[in-house]
Short mmCIF file of C-alpha atoms and ligand atoms in Angstrom, two decimals:
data_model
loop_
_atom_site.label_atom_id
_atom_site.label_comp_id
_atom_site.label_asym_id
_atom_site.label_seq_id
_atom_site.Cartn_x
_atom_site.Cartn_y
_atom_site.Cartn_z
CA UNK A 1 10.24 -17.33 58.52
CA UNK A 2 13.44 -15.52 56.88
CA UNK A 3 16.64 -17.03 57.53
CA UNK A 4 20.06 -15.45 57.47
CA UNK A 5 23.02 -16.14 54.81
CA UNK A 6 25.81 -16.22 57.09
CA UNK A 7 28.51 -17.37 54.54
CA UNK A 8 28.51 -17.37 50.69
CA UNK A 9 31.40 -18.76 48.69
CA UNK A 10 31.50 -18.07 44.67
CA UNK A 11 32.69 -21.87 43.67
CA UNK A 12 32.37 -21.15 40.67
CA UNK A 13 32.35 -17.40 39.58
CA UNK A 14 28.99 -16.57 38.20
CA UNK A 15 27.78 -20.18 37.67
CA UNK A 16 27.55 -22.23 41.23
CA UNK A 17 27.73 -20.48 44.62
CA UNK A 18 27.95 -22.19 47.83
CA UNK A 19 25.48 -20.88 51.11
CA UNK A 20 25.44 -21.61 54.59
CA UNK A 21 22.38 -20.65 56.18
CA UNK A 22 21.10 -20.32 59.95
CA UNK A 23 18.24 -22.74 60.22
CA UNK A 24 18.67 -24.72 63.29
CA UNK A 25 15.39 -26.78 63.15
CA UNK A 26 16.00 -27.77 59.66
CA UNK A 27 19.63 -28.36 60.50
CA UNK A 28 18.75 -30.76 63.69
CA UNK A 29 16.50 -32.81 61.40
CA UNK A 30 18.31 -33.07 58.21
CA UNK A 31 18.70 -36.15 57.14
CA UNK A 32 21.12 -37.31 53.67
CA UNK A 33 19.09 -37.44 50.39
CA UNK A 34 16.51 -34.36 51.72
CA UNK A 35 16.41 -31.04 50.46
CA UNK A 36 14.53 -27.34 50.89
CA UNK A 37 12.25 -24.93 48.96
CA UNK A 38 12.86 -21.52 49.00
CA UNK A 39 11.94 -18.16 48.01
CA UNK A 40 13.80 -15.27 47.47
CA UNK A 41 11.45 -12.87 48.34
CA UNK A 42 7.33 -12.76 48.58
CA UNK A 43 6.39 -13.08 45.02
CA UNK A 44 9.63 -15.63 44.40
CA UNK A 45 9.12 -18.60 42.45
CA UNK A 46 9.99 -21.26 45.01
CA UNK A 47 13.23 -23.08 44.49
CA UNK A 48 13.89 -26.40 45.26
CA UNK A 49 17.62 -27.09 46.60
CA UNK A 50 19.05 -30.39 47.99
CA UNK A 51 21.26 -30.03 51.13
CA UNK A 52 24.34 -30.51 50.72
CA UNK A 53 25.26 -30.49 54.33
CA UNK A 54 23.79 -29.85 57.34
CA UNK A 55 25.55 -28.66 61.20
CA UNK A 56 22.83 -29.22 64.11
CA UNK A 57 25.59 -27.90 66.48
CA UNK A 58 26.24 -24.79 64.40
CA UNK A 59 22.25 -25.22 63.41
CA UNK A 60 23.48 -24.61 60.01
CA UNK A 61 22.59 -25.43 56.49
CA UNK A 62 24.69 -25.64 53.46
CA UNK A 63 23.32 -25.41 49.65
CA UNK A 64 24.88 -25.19 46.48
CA UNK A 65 23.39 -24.04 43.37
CA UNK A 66 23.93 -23.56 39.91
CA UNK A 67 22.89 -20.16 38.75
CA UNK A 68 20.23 -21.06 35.72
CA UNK A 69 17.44 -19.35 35.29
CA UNK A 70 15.34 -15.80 36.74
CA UNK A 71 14.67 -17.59 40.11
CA UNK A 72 18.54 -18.72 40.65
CA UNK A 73 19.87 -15.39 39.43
CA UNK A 74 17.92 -13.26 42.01
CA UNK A 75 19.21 -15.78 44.81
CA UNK A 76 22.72 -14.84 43.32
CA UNK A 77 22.27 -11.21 44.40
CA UNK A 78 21.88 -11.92 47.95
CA UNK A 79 25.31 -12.35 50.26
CA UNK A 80 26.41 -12.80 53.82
CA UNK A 81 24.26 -10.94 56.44
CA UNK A 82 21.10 -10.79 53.60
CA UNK A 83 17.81 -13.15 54.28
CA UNK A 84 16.33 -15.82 52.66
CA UNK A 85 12.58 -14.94 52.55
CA UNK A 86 11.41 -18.75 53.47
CA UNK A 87 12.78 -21.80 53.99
CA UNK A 88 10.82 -25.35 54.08
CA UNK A 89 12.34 -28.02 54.93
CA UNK A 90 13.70 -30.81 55.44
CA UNK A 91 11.42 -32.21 53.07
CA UNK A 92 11.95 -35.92 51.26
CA UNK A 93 12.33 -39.14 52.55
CA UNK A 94 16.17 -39.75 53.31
CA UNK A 95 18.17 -41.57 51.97
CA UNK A 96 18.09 -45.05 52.45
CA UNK A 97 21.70 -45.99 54.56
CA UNK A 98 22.50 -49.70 54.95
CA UNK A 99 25.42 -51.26 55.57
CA UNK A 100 26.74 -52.93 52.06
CA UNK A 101 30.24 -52.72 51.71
CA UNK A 102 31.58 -50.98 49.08
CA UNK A 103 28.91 -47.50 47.71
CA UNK A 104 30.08 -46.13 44.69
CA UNK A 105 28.38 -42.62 44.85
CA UNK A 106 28.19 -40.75 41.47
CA UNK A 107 28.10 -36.62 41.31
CA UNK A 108 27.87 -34.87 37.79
CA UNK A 109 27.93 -30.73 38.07
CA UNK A 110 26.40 -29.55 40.64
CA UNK A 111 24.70 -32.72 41.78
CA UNK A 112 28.01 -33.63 43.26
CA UNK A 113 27.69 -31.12 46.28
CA UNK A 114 24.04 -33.30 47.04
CA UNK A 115 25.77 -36.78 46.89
CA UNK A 116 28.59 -35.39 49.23
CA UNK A 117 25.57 -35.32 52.02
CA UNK A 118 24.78 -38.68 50.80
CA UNK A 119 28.44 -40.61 50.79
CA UNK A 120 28.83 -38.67 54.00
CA UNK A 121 25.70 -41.08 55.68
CA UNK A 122 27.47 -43.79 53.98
CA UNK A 123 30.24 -43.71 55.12
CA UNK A 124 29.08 -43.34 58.93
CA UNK A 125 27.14 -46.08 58.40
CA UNK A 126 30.40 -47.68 57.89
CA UNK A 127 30.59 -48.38 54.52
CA UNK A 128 32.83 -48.21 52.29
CA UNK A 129 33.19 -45.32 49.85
CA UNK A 130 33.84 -44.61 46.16
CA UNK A 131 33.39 -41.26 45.16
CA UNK A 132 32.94 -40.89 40.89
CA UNK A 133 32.78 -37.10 39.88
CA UNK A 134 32.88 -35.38 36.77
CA UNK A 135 33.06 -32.10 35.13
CA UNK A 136 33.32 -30.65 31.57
CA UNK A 137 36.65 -29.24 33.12
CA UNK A 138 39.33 -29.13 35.96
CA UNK A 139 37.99 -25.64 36.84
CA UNK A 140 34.04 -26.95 37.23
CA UNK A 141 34.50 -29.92 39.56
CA UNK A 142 32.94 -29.09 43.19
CA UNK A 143 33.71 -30.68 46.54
CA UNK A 144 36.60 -32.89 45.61
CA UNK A 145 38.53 -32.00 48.84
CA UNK A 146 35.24 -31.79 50.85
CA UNK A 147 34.62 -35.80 49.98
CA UNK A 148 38.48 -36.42 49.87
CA UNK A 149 38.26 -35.49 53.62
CA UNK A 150 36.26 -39.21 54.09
CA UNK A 151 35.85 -41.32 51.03
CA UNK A 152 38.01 -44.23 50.44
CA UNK A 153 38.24 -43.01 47.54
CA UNK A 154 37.72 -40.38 44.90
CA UNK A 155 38.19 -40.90 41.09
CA UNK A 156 37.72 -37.83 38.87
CA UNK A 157 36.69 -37.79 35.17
CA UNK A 158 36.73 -34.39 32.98
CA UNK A 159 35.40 -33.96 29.21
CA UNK A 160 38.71 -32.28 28.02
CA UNK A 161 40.96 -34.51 30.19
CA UNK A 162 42.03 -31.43 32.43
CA UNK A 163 42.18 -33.74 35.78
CA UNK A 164 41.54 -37.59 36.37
CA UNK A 165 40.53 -39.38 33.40
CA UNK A 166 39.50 -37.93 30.25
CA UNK A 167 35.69 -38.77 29.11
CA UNK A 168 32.69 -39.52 31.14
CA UNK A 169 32.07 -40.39 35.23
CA UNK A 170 30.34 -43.92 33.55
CA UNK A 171 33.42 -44.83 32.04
CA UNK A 172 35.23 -44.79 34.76
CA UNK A 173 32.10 -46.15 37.29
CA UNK A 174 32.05 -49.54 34.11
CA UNK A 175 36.14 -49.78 34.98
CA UNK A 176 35.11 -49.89 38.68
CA UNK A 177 32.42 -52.24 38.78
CA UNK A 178 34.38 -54.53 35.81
CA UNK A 179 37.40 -54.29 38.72
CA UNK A 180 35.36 -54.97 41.69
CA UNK A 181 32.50 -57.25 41.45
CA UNK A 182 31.84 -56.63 45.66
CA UNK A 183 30.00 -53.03 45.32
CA UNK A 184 26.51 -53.27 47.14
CA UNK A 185 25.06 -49.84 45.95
CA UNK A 186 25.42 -47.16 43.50
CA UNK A 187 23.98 -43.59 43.73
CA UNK A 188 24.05 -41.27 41.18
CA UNK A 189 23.12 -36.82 41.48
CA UNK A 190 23.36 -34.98 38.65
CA UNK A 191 21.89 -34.05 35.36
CA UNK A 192 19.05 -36.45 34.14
CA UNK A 193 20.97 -37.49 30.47
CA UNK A 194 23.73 -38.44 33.37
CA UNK A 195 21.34 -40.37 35.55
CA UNK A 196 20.11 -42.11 32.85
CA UNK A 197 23.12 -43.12 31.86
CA UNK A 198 24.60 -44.31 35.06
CA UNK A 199 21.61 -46.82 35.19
CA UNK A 200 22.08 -47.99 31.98
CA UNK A 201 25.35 -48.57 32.78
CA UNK A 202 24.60 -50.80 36.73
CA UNK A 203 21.84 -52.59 34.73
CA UNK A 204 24.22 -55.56 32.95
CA UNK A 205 25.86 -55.82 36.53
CA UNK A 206 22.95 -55.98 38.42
CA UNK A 207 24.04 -53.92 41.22
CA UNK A 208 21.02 -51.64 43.55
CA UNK A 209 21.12 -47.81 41.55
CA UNK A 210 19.39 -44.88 43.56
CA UNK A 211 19.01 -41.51 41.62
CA UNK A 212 17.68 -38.44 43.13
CA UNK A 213 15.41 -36.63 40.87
CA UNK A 214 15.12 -33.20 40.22
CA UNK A 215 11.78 -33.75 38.74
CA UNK A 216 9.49 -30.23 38.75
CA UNK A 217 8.60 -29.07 42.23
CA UNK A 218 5.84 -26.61 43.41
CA UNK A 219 4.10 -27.59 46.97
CA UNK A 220 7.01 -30.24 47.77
CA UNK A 221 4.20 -31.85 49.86
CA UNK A 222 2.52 -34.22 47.79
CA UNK A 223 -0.70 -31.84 47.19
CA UNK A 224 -0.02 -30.48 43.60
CA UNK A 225 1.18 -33.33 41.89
CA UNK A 226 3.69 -31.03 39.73
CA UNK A 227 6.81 -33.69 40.41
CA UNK A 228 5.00 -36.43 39.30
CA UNK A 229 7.10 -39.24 37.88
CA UNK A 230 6.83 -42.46 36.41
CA UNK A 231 8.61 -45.44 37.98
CA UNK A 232 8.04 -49.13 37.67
CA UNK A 233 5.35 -48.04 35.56
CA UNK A 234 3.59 -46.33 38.31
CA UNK A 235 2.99 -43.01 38.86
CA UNK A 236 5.37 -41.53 42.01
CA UNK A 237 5.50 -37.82 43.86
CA UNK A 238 9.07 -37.27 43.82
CA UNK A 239 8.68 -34.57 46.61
CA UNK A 240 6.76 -36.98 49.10
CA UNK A 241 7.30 -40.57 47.06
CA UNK A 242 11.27 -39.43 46.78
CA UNK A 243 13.27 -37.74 45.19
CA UNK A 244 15.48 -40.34 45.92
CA UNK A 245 13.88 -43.80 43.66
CA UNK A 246 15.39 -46.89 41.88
CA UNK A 247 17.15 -45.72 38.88
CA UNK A 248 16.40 -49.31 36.93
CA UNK A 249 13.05 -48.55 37.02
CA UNK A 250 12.60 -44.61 36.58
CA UNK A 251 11.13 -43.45 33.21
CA UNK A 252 14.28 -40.73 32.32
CA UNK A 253 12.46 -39.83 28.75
CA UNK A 254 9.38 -38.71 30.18
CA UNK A 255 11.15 -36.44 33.08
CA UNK A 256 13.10 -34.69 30.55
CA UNK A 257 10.41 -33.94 28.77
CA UNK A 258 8.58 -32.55 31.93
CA UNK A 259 12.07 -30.72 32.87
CA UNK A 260 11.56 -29.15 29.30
CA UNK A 261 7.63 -28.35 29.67
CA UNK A 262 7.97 -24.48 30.33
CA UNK A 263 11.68 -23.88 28.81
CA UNK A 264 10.36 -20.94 26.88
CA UNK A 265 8.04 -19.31 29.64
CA UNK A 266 11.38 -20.08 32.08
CA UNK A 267 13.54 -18.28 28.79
CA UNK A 268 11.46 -15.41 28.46
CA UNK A 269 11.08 -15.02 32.54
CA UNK A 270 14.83 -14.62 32.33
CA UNK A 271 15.82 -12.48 29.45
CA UNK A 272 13.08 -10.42 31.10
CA UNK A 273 14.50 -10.23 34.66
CA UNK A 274 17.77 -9.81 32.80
CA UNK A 275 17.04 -6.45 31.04
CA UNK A 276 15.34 -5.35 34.12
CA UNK A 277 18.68 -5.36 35.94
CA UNK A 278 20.50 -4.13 32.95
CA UNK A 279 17.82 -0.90 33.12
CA UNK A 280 17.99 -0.53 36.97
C1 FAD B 301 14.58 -32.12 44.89
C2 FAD B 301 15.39 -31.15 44.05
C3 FAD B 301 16.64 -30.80 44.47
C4 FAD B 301 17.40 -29.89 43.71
N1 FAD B 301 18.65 -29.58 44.17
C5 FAD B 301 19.40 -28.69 43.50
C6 FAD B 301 20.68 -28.32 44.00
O1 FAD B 301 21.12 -28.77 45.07
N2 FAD B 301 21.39 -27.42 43.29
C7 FAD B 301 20.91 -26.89 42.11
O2 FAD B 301 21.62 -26.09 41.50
N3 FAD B 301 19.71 -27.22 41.62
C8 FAD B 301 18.93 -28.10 42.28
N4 FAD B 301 17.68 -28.42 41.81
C9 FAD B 301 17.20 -27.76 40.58
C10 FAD B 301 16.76 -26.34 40.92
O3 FAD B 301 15.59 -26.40 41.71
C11 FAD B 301 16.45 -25.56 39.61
O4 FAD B 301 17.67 -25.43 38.94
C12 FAD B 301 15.92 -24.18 39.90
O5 FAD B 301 14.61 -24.27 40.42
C13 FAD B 301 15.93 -23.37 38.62
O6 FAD B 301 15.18 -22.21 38.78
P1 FAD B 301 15.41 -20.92 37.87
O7 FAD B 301 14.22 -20.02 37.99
O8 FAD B 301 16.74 -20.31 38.14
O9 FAD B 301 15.50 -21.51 36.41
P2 FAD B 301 14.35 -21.68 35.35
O10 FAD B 301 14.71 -20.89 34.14
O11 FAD B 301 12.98 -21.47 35.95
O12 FAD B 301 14.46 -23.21 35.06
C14 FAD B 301 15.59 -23.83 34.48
C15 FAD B 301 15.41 -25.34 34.64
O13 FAD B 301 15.43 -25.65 36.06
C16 FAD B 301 14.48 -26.63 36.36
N5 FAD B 301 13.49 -26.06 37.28
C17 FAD B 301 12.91 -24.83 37.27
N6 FAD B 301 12.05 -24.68 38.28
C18 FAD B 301 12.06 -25.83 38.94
C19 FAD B 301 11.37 -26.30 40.07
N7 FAD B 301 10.48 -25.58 40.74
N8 FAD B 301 11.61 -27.57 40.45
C20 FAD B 301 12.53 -28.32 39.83
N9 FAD B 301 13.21 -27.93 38.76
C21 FAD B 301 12.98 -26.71 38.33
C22 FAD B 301 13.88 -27.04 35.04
O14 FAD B 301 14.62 -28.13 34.54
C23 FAD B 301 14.09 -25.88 34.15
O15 FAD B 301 14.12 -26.21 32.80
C24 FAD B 301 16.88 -29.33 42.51
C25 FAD B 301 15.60 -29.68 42.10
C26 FAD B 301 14.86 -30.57 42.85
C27 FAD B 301 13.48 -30.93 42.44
S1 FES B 302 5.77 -30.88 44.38
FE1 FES B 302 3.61 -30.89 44.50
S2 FES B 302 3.12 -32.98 44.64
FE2 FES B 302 5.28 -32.95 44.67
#
């Protein structure tokens, strides 16, 4: 079933674009922490996006995306009134919302528009909520007036020191936790080498770390076995198991190298669809 774009915002020119999408069944049963796969057209790759929001009144959708490879770059060409060829979803178990207190919820790149669904359940839930996002510049960070609209806070870290706190989003998540021994949960979305590193950073403290993994995806139902993942030392689907698992105990050296698997088939897909355009 196609599904119509009815907004598209350029966050960031030519890198990360932001769609709303009519898709009122997915949109009444969306749930924090679950995401989508998608394809462009008939013969599209499918694309796995989280969802970043979701309206049931408006029976709206909203993903964000970071423009990386063939499959992301011929999403890019569509705009407002275009269709979406499919659109499966909500798939994932949700996120699991408790009340704890204080959730510190970590967003690196683009994984910061996923946790903003996230902190959002958190924070009806009634907790507290700490919002730690980073960039490699002022001009990259996404959503920081979406989550300044309900977190408690929202402390900002860029690479070059253009806004908040120059270095990395652990730094400033160790200052936190050495400053406030009361936080119940962390979450962390973003790149895996950032992932990793948030749970390396909770593990002296002790303190419950949920990643969401952005592990391979093909079916997204549990039948292919594409997203497999190791945690606890036990092999997990991250499309039916997760995506959403404990950081502590996820095996972040093997899913990079599963991420980097097919990175010259995914190169060479590119550069192809690339001169294609250029010809056209
Ligand atoms: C549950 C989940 C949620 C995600 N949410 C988001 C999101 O909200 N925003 C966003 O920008 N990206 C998200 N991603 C990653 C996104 O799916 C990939 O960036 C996209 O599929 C890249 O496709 P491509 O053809 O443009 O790039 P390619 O050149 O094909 O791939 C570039 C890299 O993207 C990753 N990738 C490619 N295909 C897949 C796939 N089928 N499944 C998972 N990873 C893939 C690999 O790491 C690969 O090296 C998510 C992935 C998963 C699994
Ligand atoms: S994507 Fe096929 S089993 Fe998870």
């Amino acid at each position: 079933m196609s599904h119509r774009i009815l907004h598209k915002e350029q966050l960031i020119p030519g890198q990360t674009s932001k769609l709303v999408v009519d898709a009122p069944h997915i949109a009444a049963k969306a749930r924090p922490g679950n995401f989508v796969i998608l394809r462009v057209c008939d013969k599209g790759e499918r694309i796995p996006l989280t969802i970043a929001d979701a309206d049931p009144d408006a029976g709206t959708i909203t993903m964000v995306y970071l423009v990386l490879g063939k499959s992301t770059a011929l999403l890019e060409t569509l705009g407002e009134g275009d269709c979406i060829r499919d659109l499966c979803g909500p798939l994932g178990r949700a996120t699991r919302i408790e009340p704890c207190g204080t959730v510190v919820c970590v967003g690196g790149g683009t994984g910061v528009a996923a946790m903003h669904h996230i902190a959002k359940g958190h924070h009806r839930a009634g907790n507290r909520v700490v919002a730690v996002i980073g960039a490699r510049s002022a001009g990259l960070l996404l959503f920081e007036k979406e989550l300044s609209a309900f977190c408690d806070e929202v402390l900002v870290a860029t690479n070059d020191g253009s806004r908040g706190r120059q270095g990395l989003v652990t730094e400033v998540l160790r200052a936190r936790l050495e400053q406030d021994r009361a936080v119940g949960e962390i979450v962390a979305v973003g790149p895996v080498p950032m992932m990793a590193a948030v749970a390396e950073t909770t593990r002296p403290f002790g303190v419950r770390t949920t990643v969401s993994l952005n592990s391979i995806m093909l079916d997204g139902i549990g039948m292919c076995g594409a997203c497999r993942v190791t945690v606890a030392g036990g092999t997990r689907f991250a499309c039916v198991d997760g995506p959403e698992f404990d950081g502590h105990e996820v095996d972040f050296v093997e899913l990079a190298q599963r991420l980097a698997a097919f990175k010259d088939m995914e190169r060479a897909a590119h550069d192809h669809y690339c001169r294609c355009q250029a010809d056209a």
